[in-house]
Amino acid sequence: MTFRARHLLGIEHLAPDEIASILDLADTYSVLNRSETKHSDALRGLTQVNMFFEASTRTQASFEIAGKRLGADVMNMHMEASSVKKGETLIDTAMTLNAMHPDLLVVRHPHSGAASLLSQKVHCAVLNAGDGRHEHPTQALLDALTIRHSKGRLHRLTVAICGDVAHSRVARSNIHLLGKMENRVRLVGPPTLMPSHAADWGVEVYDTMEEGLKDADVVMMLRLQKERMDGAFIPSEREYFHRYGLDAEKLAYAKPDAIVMHPGPMNRGVEIDGNIADDINRSVIQDQVEMGVAVRMAAMDLLARNLKIVRASEEVLV
Ligand code: NCD
């Protein structure tokens, strides 16, 4: 195993062999997850705390199931109900938790850089479950595993990432990962939802689905993130669906065996037609959810191994 990091804060600073290590271990966990027992004791005796400062259904559930399957003691902090409401800062909350000696801290926060800031203050491994518009590393890893399973490889593929790129941490983490693994990445969306510097990211940028999806192997749709919009970015949802919503007609621009992905939650009839999302011959959206648990088990297992090494070396120094 070549995963060397102490924390999983983003994809940007991971090397391709580290990404491959996580995916390879996740493969073995995806097999375990389909078995009857589903359990391992890789995290036995360790405490995992999930701190979600933003709404989440699948990511929080996925991290919780992943920790429990590996035998960790898992605690979910309900940030709505916590002292954060009373004005406690992120760092105060983290320091309080740190004093309880957790081993793994999973954090989702509306501000970019929050997970990184936390990692400098606590003694445990920090996993970024989404920080603002910045990164969402486990999402990109689960997307990669899903692509690898369904296409048989994770290189030399043309991947079209479509929709609200401007507000999407999923897009940013995927651009890093797919680029590092030598794929061709295209961003497709209206100019109002495309960051002005997107062309500097080593990707191709298109503003029509017809051009952007041409010969794509993978079509990754993004949710229209209305909660992050502070103005009118699209004329209307109806018009948006007409131009950028994935339906059978637009999917026909891609390769005949192209797969359809979406990180969820979906706005059916806005960025994706419900019939396409449910088409088991094209959509791998449920596989993404399944691979999410396996990838999070792998990431936490590897971080826990590194944490043990760090702690052992600190003991020697003392
Ligand atoms: C994504 C997120 O939170 O960034 N969702 C997720 O983790 N499954 C994408 C989104 O909210 O649109």
GROMACS .gro file of C-alpha atoms and ligand atoms in nm:
model
  330
    1MET     CA    1   0.000   0.000   0.000
    2THR     CA    2   0.138   0.338  -0.094
    3PHE     CA    3  -0.113   0.573   0.063
    4ARG     CA    4   0.103   0.802   0.272
    5ALA     CA    5  -0.123   1.086   0.384
    6ARG     CA    6  -0.228   1.165   0.742
    7HIS     CA    7  -0.556   1.320   0.632
    8LEU     CA    8  -0.784   1.301   0.330
    9LEU     CA    9  -0.851   1.668   0.260
   10GLY     CA   10  -0.868   1.667  -0.118
   11ILE     CA   11  -0.757   1.493  -0.436
   12GLU     CA   12  -0.531   1.779  -0.550
   13HIS     CA   13  -0.228   1.665  -0.350
   14LEU     CA   14  -0.266   1.288  -0.393
   15ALA     CA   15  -0.034   1.097  -0.626
   16PRO     CA   16  -0.181   0.855  -0.882
   17ASP     CA   17  -0.042   0.554  -0.691
   18GLU     CA   18  -0.212   0.674  -0.373
   19ILE     CA   19  -0.543   0.700  -0.559
   20ALA     CA   20  -0.490   0.350  -0.701
   21SER     CA   21  -0.418   0.214  -0.349
   22ILE     CA   22  -0.747   0.346  -0.215
   23LEU     CA   23  -0.940   0.208  -0.513
   24ASP     CA   24  -0.771  -0.134  -0.493
   25LEU     CA   25  -0.855  -0.171  -0.125
   26ALA     CA   26  -1.208  -0.041  -0.192
   27ASP     CA   27  -1.247  -0.324  -0.444
   28THR     CA   28  -1.195  -0.580  -0.170
   29TYR     CA   29  -1.441  -0.395   0.055
   30SER     CA   30  -1.700  -0.387  -0.223
   31VAL     CA   31  -1.681  -0.768  -0.228
   32LEU     CA   32  -1.708  -0.784   0.154
   33ASN     CA   33  -2.013  -0.554   0.140
   34ARG     CA   34  -2.194  -0.804  -0.080
   35SER     CA   35  -2.118  -1.094   0.153
   36GLU     CA   36  -2.342  -1.208   0.435
   37THR     CA   37  -2.136  -1.088   0.730
   38LYS     CA   38  -2.011  -0.754   0.587
   39HIS     CA   39  -1.781  -0.700   0.886
   40SER     CA   40  -1.413  -0.654   0.945
   41ASP     CA   41  -1.234  -0.523   1.252
   42ALA     CA   42  -0.991  -0.287   1.079
   43LEU     CA   43  -1.112   0.004   1.296
   44ARG     CA   44  -1.187  -0.193   1.612
   45GLY     CA   45  -1.121   0.015   1.923
   46LEU     CA   46  -1.113   0.340   1.724
   47THR     CA   47  -1.359   0.626   1.755
   48GLN     CA   48  -1.500   0.797   1.447
   49VAL     CA   49  -1.684   1.128   1.482
   50ASN     CA   50  -1.899   1.262   1.197
   51MET     CA   51  -1.940   1.641   1.210
   52PHE     CA   52  -2.179   1.766   0.943
   53PHE     CA   53  -2.236   2.141   0.939
   54GLU     CA   54  -2.435   2.111   0.614
   55ALA     CA   55  -2.728   1.890   0.520
   56SER     CA   56  -2.636   1.543   0.398
   57THR     CA   57  -2.823   1.219   0.348
   58ARG     CA   58  -2.608   0.977   0.154
   59THR     CA   59  -2.261   1.097   0.251
   60GLN     CA   60  -2.327   1.093   0.625
   61ALA     CA   61  -2.509   0.758   0.608
   62SER     CA   62  -2.230   0.617   0.395
   63PHE     CA   63  -1.954   0.723   0.637
   64GLU     CA   64  -2.156   0.589   0.929
   65ILE     CA   65  -2.215   0.249   0.769
   66ALA     CA   66  -1.851   0.234   0.656
   67GLY     CA   67  -1.723   0.297   1.011
   68LYS     CA   68  -1.963   0.048   1.168
   69ARG     CA   69  -1.874  -0.226   0.918
   70LEU     CA   70  -1.510  -0.181   1.015
   71GLY     CA   71  -1.588  -0.205   1.386
   72ALA     CA   72  -1.532   0.161   1.487
   73ASP     CA   73  -1.735   0.336   1.755
   74VAL     CA   74  -1.920   0.590   1.543
   75MET     CA   75  -2.072   0.909   1.677
   76ASN     CA   76  -2.277   1.155   1.472
   77MET     CA   77  -2.262   1.512   1.599
   78HIS     CA   78  -2.583   1.695   1.523
   79MET     CA   79  -2.439   2.035   1.450
   80GLU     CA   80  -2.780   2.198   1.432
   81ALA     CA   81  -2.837   2.107   1.794
   82SER     CA   82  -2.482   2.160   1.917
   83SER     CA   83  -2.305   2.459   2.072
   84VAL     CA   84  -2.239   2.588   1.722
   85LYS     CA   85  -2.588   2.735   1.748
   86LYS     CA   86  -2.470   2.917   2.060
   87GLY     CA   87  -2.186   3.082   1.866
   88GLU     CA   88  -1.900   2.840   1.931
   89THR     CA   89  -1.644   2.856   1.650
   90LEU     CA   90  -1.543   2.562   1.437
   91ILE     CA   91  -1.206   2.548   1.612
   92ASP     CA   92  -1.358   2.556   1.963
   93THR     CA   93  -1.589   2.272   1.869
   94ALA     CA   94  -1.297   2.079   1.723
   95MET     CA   95  -1.075   2.134   2.027
   96THR     CA   96  -1.353   2.013   2.256
   97LEU     CA   97  -1.395   1.700   2.047
   98ASN     CA   98  -1.018   1.656   2.028
   99ALA     CA   99  -1.003   1.636   2.406
  100MET     CA  100  -1.224   1.326   2.382
  101HIS     CA  101  -0.953   1.154   2.175
  102PRO     CA  102  -1.129   1.059   1.853
  103ASP     CA  103  -0.923   0.877   1.591
  104LEU     CA  104  -1.111   0.977   1.275
  105LEU     CA  105  -1.297   1.302   1.224
  106VAL     CA  106  -1.526   1.330   0.922
  107VAL     CA  107  -1.622   1.689   0.849
  108ARG     CA  108  -1.857   1.863   0.608
  109HIS     CA  109  -1.865   2.242   0.618
  110PRO     CA  110  -1.995   2.525   0.398
  111HIS     CA  111  -1.657   2.703   0.393
  112SER     CA  112  -1.374   2.606   0.160
  113GLY     CA  113  -1.066   2.515   0.362
  114ALA     CA  114  -1.256   2.421   0.681
  115ALA     CA  115  -1.134   2.060   0.682
  116SER     CA  116  -0.776   2.166   0.627
  117LEU     CA  117  -0.795   2.419   0.911
  118LEU     CA  118  -0.931   2.152   1.143
  119SER     CA  119  -0.658   1.908   1.051
  120GLN     CA  120  -0.400   2.154   1.185
  121LYS     CA  121  -0.569   2.171   1.524
  122VAL     CA  122  -0.655   1.811   1.611
  123HIS     CA  123  -0.454   1.496   1.674
  124CYS     CA  124  -0.664   1.258   1.469
  125ALA     CA  125  -0.705   1.186   1.098
  126VAL     CA  126  -0.944   1.428   0.926
  127LEU     CA  127  -1.156   1.330   0.626
  128ASN     CA  128  -1.312   1.605   0.418
  129ALA     CA  129  -1.674   1.516   0.338
  130GLY     CA  130  -1.717   1.836   0.135
  131ASP     CA  131  -1.591   2.189   0.212
  132GLY     CA  132  -1.781   2.467   0.035
  133ARG     CA  133  -1.707   2.471  -0.336
  134HIS     CA  134  -1.357   2.337  -0.282
  135GLU     CA  135  -1.327   1.956  -0.268
  136HIS     CA  136  -1.522   1.638  -0.196
  137PRO     CA  137  -1.251   1.373  -0.224
  138THR     CA  138  -1.448   1.061  -0.131
  139GLN     CA  139  -1.709   1.150  -0.395
  140ALA     CA  140  -1.443   1.164  -0.667
  141LEU     CA  141  -1.295   0.835  -0.542
  142LEU     CA  142  -1.633   0.660  -0.546
  143ASP     CA  143  -1.699   0.799  -0.893
  144ALA     CA  144  -1.361   0.666  -1.005
  145LEU     CA  145  -1.434   0.320  -0.862
  146THR     CA  146  -1.775   0.317  -1.032
  147ILE     CA  147  -1.618   0.413  -1.366
  148ARG     CA  148  -1.344   0.151  -1.325
  149HIS     CA  149  -1.600  -0.121  -1.252
  150SER     CA  150  -1.823  -0.032  -1.539
  151LYS     CA  151  -1.565   0.060  -1.808
  152GLY     CA  152  -1.294  -0.182  -1.695
  153ARG     CA  153  -1.036   0.098  -1.678
  154LEU     CA  154  -0.979   0.448  -1.543
  155HIS     CA  155  -0.758   0.600  -1.812
  156ARG     CA  156  -0.801   0.727  -2.166
  157LEU     CA  157  -1.171   0.788  -2.120
  158THR     CA  158  -1.361   1.098  -2.226
  159VAL     CA  159  -1.562   1.224  -1.931
  160ALA     CA  160  -1.814   1.507  -1.971
  161ILE     CA  161  -1.896   1.684  -1.642
  162CYS     CA  162  -2.214   1.881  -1.704
  163GLY     CA  163  -2.413   2.156  -1.538
  164ASP     CA  164  -2.344   2.374  -1.237
  165VAL     CA  165  -1.964   2.351  -1.234
  166ALA     CA  166  -1.924   2.691  -1.066
  167HIS     CA  167  -2.070   2.578  -0.734
  168SER     CA  168  -1.953   2.218  -0.740
  169ARG     CA  169  -1.686   2.065  -0.516
  170VAL     CA  170  -1.772   1.732  -0.682
  171ALA     CA  171  -1.659   1.874  -1.016
  172ARG     CA  172  -1.333   2.009  -0.873
  173SER     CA  173  -1.233   1.681  -0.706
  174ASN     CA  174  -1.326   1.486  -1.019
  175ILE     CA  175  -1.127   1.718  -1.245
  176HIS     CA  176  -0.817   1.657  -1.031
  177LEU     CA  177  -0.866   1.282  -1.012
  178LEU     CA  178  -0.959   1.214  -1.373
  179GLY     CA  179  -0.676   1.438  -1.494
  180LYS     CA  180  -0.417   1.261  -1.276
  181MET     CA  181  -0.534   0.925  -1.418
  182GLU     CA  182  -0.491   1.054  -1.776
  183ASN     CA  183  -0.845   1.095  -1.891
  184ARG     CA  184  -0.986   1.364  -2.114
  185VAL     CA  185  -1.214   1.589  -1.911
  186ARG     CA  186  -1.477   1.817  -2.061
  187LEU     CA  187  -1.686   2.070  -1.874
  188VAL     CA  188  -2.025   2.147  -2.023
  189GLY     CA  189  -2.265   2.416  -1.906
  190PRO     CA  190  -2.392   2.768  -1.952
  191PRO     CA  191  -2.125   3.039  -1.917
  192THR     CA  192  -2.305   3.170  -1.605
  193LEU     CA  193  -2.237   2.838  -1.429
  194MET     CA  194  -1.879   2.798  -1.553
  195PRO     CA  195  -1.591   2.951  -1.351
  196SER     CA  196  -1.411   3.210  -1.565
  197HIS     CA  197  -1.074   3.034  -1.513
  198ALA     CA  198  -1.208   2.683  -1.596
  199ALA     CA  199  -1.005   2.670  -1.918
  200ASP     CA  200  -0.683   2.685  -1.707
  201TRP     CA  201  -0.767   2.353  -1.538
  202GLY     CA  202  -0.644   2.135  -1.823
  203VAL     CA  203  -0.998   2.063  -1.943
  204GLU     CA  204  -1.204   2.145  -2.251
  205VAL     CA  205  -1.499   2.379  -2.195
  206TYR     CA  206  -1.823   2.367  -2.396
  207ASP     CA  207  -2.150   2.552  -2.370
  208THR     CA  208  -2.368   2.311  -2.567
  209MET     CA  209  -2.448   1.951  -2.478
  210GLU     CA  210  -2.421   1.851  -2.843
  211GLU     CA  211  -2.053   1.946  -2.864
  212GLY     CA  212  -1.962   1.854  -2.509
  213LEU     CA  213  -2.112   1.506  -2.510
  214LYS     CA  214  -1.985   1.405  -2.853
  215ASP     CA  215  -1.821   1.061  -2.820
  216ALA     CA  216  -1.809   1.080  -2.439
  217ASP     CA  217  -1.761   0.752  -2.247
  218VAL     CA  218  -1.899   0.895  -1.924
  219VAL     CA  219  -2.165   1.164  -1.873
  220MET     CA  220  -2.153   1.303  -1.521
  221MET     CA  221  -2.442   1.533  -1.434
  222LEU     CA  222  -2.423   1.787  -1.152
  223ARG     CA  223  -2.704   1.917  -0.935
  224LEU     CA  224  -2.811   2.274  -0.981
  225GLN     CA  225  -2.691   2.403  -0.639
  226LYS     CA  226  -2.954   2.665  -0.572
  227GLU     CA  227  -2.849   2.703  -0.208
  228ARG     CA  228  -2.510   2.836  -0.321
  229MET     CA  229  -2.653   3.084  -0.573
  230ASP     CA  230  -2.694   3.444  -0.470
  231GLY     CA  231  -2.858   3.567  -0.790
  232ALA     CA  232  -3.021   3.449  -1.110
  233PHE     CA  233  -2.783   3.212  -1.288
  234ILE     CA  234  -3.037   3.053  -1.522
  235PRO     CA  235  -3.340   3.198  -1.703
  236SER     CA  236  -3.578   2.929  -1.567
  237GLU     CA  237  -3.560   2.560  -1.470
  238ARG     CA  238  -3.768   2.475  -1.774
  239GLU     CA  239  -3.529   2.653  -2.008
  240TYR     CA  240  -3.231   2.498  -1.826
  241PHE     CA  241  -3.371   2.149  -1.873
  242HIS     CA  242  -3.436   2.221  -2.237
  243ARG     CA  243  -3.072   2.322  -2.301
  244TYR     CA  244  -2.872   2.124  -2.044
  245GLY     CA  245  -3.099   1.863  -1.885
  246LEU     CA  246  -2.988   1.510  -1.976
  247ASP     CA  247  -3.259   1.329  -2.171
  248ALA     CA  248  -3.246   1.048  -2.429
  249GLU     CA  249  -3.197   1.292  -2.715
  250LYS     CA  250  -2.889   1.457  -2.563
  251LEU     CA  251  -2.747   1.129  -2.435
  252ALA     CA  252  -2.748   1.008  -2.797
  253TYR     CA  253  -2.458   1.252  -2.870
  254ALA     CA  254  -2.236   1.040  -2.641
  255LYS     CA  255  -2.100   0.694  -2.725
  256PRO     CA  256  -2.369   0.424  -2.747
  257ASP     CA  257  -2.229   0.258  -2.434
  258ALA     CA  258  -2.173   0.580  -2.237
  259ILE     CA  259  -2.267   0.560  -1.870
  260VAL     CA  260  -2.467   0.823  -1.680
  261MET     CA  261  -2.363   0.942  -1.333
  262HIS     CA  262  -2.500   1.185  -1.074
  263PRO     CA  263  -2.370   1.238  -0.718
  264GLY     CA  264  -2.720   1.294  -0.580
  265PRO     CA  265  -2.944   1.441  -0.460
  266MET     CA  266  -3.105   1.473  -0.805
  267ASN     CA  267  -3.341   1.741  -0.928
  268ARG     CA  268  -3.541   1.525  -1.169
  269GLY     CA  269  -3.666   1.726  -1.463
  270VAL     CA  270  -3.407   2.000  -1.402
  271GLU     CA  271  -3.059   1.860  -1.472
  272ILE     CA  272  -3.169   1.504  -1.554
  273ASP     CA  273  -3.476   1.332  -1.695
  274GLY     CA  274  -3.611   1.077  -1.445
  275ASN     CA  275  -3.629   0.808  -1.715
  276ILE     CA  276  -3.257   0.837  -1.785
  277ALA     CA  277  -3.170   0.835  -1.415
  278ASP     CA  278  -3.368   0.512  -1.372
  279ASP     CA  279  -3.249   0.338  -1.689
  280ILE     CA  280  -3.048   0.045  -1.555
  281ASN     CA  281  -2.876  -0.001  -1.890
  282ARG     CA  282  -2.722   0.347  -1.882
  283SER     CA  283  -2.739   0.489  -1.530
  284VAL     CA  284  -2.483   0.382  -1.267
  285ILE     CA  285  -2.622   0.616  -1.001
  286GLN     CA  286  -2.706   0.332  -0.760
  287ASP     CA  287  -2.361   0.179  -0.815
  288GLN     CA  288  -2.213   0.514  -0.709
  289VAL     CA  289  -2.396   0.489  -0.377
  290GLU     CA  290  -2.279   0.130  -0.331
  291MET     CA  291  -1.916   0.215  -0.416
  292GLY     CA  292  -1.934   0.509  -0.174
  293VAL     CA  293  -1.942   0.278   0.127
  294ALA     CA  294  -1.650   0.069  -0.004
  295VAL     CA  295  -1.436   0.374  -0.083
  296ARG     CA  296  -1.498   0.529   0.260
  297MET     CA  297  -1.409   0.198   0.430
  298ALA     CA  298  -1.084   0.190   0.233
  299ALA     CA  299  -0.997   0.554   0.303
  300MET     CA  300  -1.062   0.520   0.676
  301ASP     CA  301  -0.873   0.189   0.696
  302LEU     CA  302  -0.565   0.340   0.527
  303LEU     CA  303  -0.574   0.657   0.738
  304ALA     CA  304  -0.605   0.448   1.054
  305ARG     CA  305  -0.297   0.246   0.954
  306ASN     CA  306  -0.101   0.568   0.899
  307LEU     CA  307  -0.227   0.709   1.227
  308LYS     CA  308  -0.096   0.403   1.412
  309ILE     CA  309   0.246   0.451   1.251
  310VAL     CA  310   0.254   0.820   1.346
  311ARG     CA  311   0.145   0.746   1.702
  312ALA     CA  312   0.402   0.469   1.741
  313SER     CA  313   0.683   0.698   1.621
  314GLU     CA  314   0.568   0.974   1.859
  315GLU     CA  315   0.588   0.726   2.146
  316VAL     CA  316   0.945   0.638   2.049
  317LEU     CA  317   1.037   1.009   2.050
  318VAL     CA  318   0.890   1.055   2.398
  319NCD     C1  319  -2.277   1.648  -0.338
  319NCD     C2  320  -2.227   1.748  -0.236
  319NCD     O1  321  -2.274   1.755  -0.124
  319NCD     O2  322  -2.135   1.819  -0.273
  319NCD     N1  323  -2.363   1.551  -0.286
  319NCD     C3  324  -2.313   1.443  -0.223
  319NCD     O3  325  -2.219   1.446  -0.149
  319NCD     N2  326  -2.373   1.326  -0.253
  319NCD     C4  327  -2.335   1.714  -0.455
  319NCD     C5  328  -2.457   1.796  -0.436
  319NCD     O4  329  -2.499   1.829  -0.325
  319NCD     O5  330  -2.515   1.833  -0.539
   0.00000   0.00000   0.00000
